[in-house]
Amino acid sequence: MAYEAGALDATLAAAAGEDSALFAELRQAFAESLARQVDLLRRSRCDGNWQMAALRLKGLAASFHADQLIVLADEALEAAPGEPAVVRRLQAFLDDFARG
């Protein structure tokens, strides 16, 4: 699932107003937080760690109205710990967002 500009960018733009430097900083902070959660999911092997990372990821997504990321977080919540397909889709989302 590729990242598509939309509600997430609109949320960041609303928070930053006319300040393009603040927009870039908020976007970077979101990307770093997303990367941390994806990394935690990648390293999780037990149900508890996997679920906590997926819930944090979903919370991050909900906070920024990132609908596509909410869907991916829900997939992670339903998947077995360490599910490589879920991690790959999340990494692809992160990569696309970082390029965007």
CSV table of C-alpha atoms in Angstrom, one decimal:
chain,number,residue,atom,x,y,z
A,1,MET,CA,0.0,0.0,0.0
A,2,ALA,CA,1.6,3.2,-1.1
A,3,TYR,CA,1.4,6.5,0.7
A,4,GLU,CA,-1.0,9.0,-0.9
A,5,ALA,CA,-1.1,12.6,0.2
A,6,GLY,CA,-4.4,13.5,1.8
A,7,ALA,CA,-5.7,13.8,5.3
A,8,LEU,CA,-2.2,13.3,6.8
A,9,ASP,CA,-0.7,16.1,4.8
A,10,ALA,CA,-3.8,18.3,5.5
A,11,THR,CA,-3.4,17.6,9.2
A,12,LEU,CA,0.3,18.6,9.1
A,13,ALA,CA,-0.5,21.7,7.1
A,14,ALA,CA,-3.2,22.8,9.5
A,15,ALA,CA,-0.8,22.4,12.4
A,16,ALA,CA,2.0,24.3,10.7
A,17,GLY,CA,-0.1,27.0,9.1
A,18,GLU,CA,2.0,29.1,6.8
A,19,ASP,CA,5.3,28.0,8.3
A,20,SER,CA,6.9,25.7,5.8
A,21,ALA,CA,9.8,25.0,8.2
A,22,LEU,CA,7.4,23.8,10.8
A,23,PHE,CA,5.6,21.7,8.3
A,24,ALA,CA,8.8,20.0,7.3
A,25,GLU,CA,9.7,19.5,11.0
A,26,LEU,CA,6.3,17.9,11.8
A,27,ARG,CA,6.6,15.7,8.8
A,28,GLN,CA,10.0,14.5,9.9
A,29,ALA,CA,8.9,13.9,13.4
A,30,PHE,CA,6.0,11.8,12.1
A,31,ALA,CA,8.4,9.8,9.9
A,32,GLU,CA,10.7,9.2,12.8
A,33,SER,CA,7.9,8.0,15.0
A,34,LEU,CA,6.6,5.8,12.3
A,35,ALA,CA,10.0,4.3,11.7
A,36,ARG,CA,10.4,3.5,15.4
A,37,GLN,CA,7.1,1.7,15.5
A,38,VAL,CA,7.9,-0.3,12.3
A,39,ASP,CA,11.3,-1.2,13.8
A,40,LEU,CA,9.6,-2.4,17.0
A,41,LEU,CA,7.1,-4.5,15.0
A,42,ARG,CA,10.0,-6.0,13.0
A,43,ARG,CA,11.8,-7.0,16.2
A,44,SER,CA,8.7,-8.3,18.1
A,45,ARG,CA,8.4,-12.0,18.4
A,46,CYS,CA,5.9,-12.3,21.3
A,47,ASP,CA,2.2,-11.4,21.2
A,48,GLY,CA,2.5,-8.6,23.8
A,49,ASN,CA,5.3,-6.7,22.2
A,50,TRP,CA,3.7,-7.0,18.7
A,51,GLN,CA,0.3,-5.9,20.0
A,52,MET,CA,1.8,-2.9,21.8
A,53,ALA,CA,3.8,-1.7,18.8
A,54,ALA,CA,0.7,-2.2,16.5
A,55,LEU,CA,-1.5,-0.2,19.0
A,56,ARG,CA,1.1,2.6,19.2
A,57,LEU,CA,1.2,2.6,15.4
A,58,LYS,CA,-2.5,2.9,15.2
A,59,GLY,CA,-2.5,5.7,17.7
A,60,LEU,CA,0.1,7.6,15.7
A,61,ALA,CA,-2.0,7.1,12.6
A,62,ALA,CA,-5.2,8.2,14.2
A,63,SER,CA,-3.6,11.3,15.7
A,64,PHE,CA,-2.6,12.5,12.2
A,65,HIS,CA,-5.7,11.2,10.3
A,66,ALA,CA,-3.5,8.8,8.3
A,67,ASP,CA,-6.2,6.5,7.1
A,68,GLN,CA,-4.0,4.2,5.0
A,69,LEU,CA,-1.8,3.7,8.0
A,70,ILE,CA,-4.7,2.9,10.3
A,71,VAL,CA,-5.6,0.1,7.9
A,72,LEU,CA,-2.1,-1.2,8.0
A,73,ALA,CA,-2.0,-1.0,11.8
A,74,ASP,CA,-5.3,-3.0,11.9
A,75,GLU,CA,-3.7,-5.6,9.7
A,76,ALA,CA,-0.8,-5.8,12.1
A,77,LEU,CA,-3.1,-6.2,15.1
A,78,GLU,CA,-4.8,-9.2,13.4
A,79,ALA,CA,-1.5,-10.7,12.2
A,80,ALA,CA,0.8,-13.1,14.0
A,81,PRO,CA,3.9,-11.6,15.6
A,82,GLY,CA,6.7,-11.1,13.1
A,83,GLU,CA,4.4,-11.5,10.1
A,84,PRO,CA,6.8,-10.4,7.3
A,85,ALA,CA,4.1,-9.3,4.8
A,86,VAL,CA,2.7,-6.8,7.3
A,87,VAL,CA,6.1,-5.5,8.1
A,88,ARG,CA,6.9,-5.1,4.4
A,89,ARG,CA,3.7,-3.2,3.7
A,90,LEU,CA,4.4,-0.9,6.6
A,91,GLN,CA,8.0,-0.3,5.4
A,92,ALA,CA,6.7,0.5,1.9
A,93,PHE,CA,4.4,3.0,3.4
A,94,LEU,CA,7.2,4.6,5.4
A,95,ASP,CA,9.5,4.6,2.4
A,96,ASP,CA,6.8,6.3,0.2
A,97,PHE,CA,6.1,8.8,2.9
A,98,ALA,CA,9.7,9.7,3.3
A,99,ARG,CA,10.1,10.2,-0.4
A,100,GLY,CA,6.9,12.3,-0.6
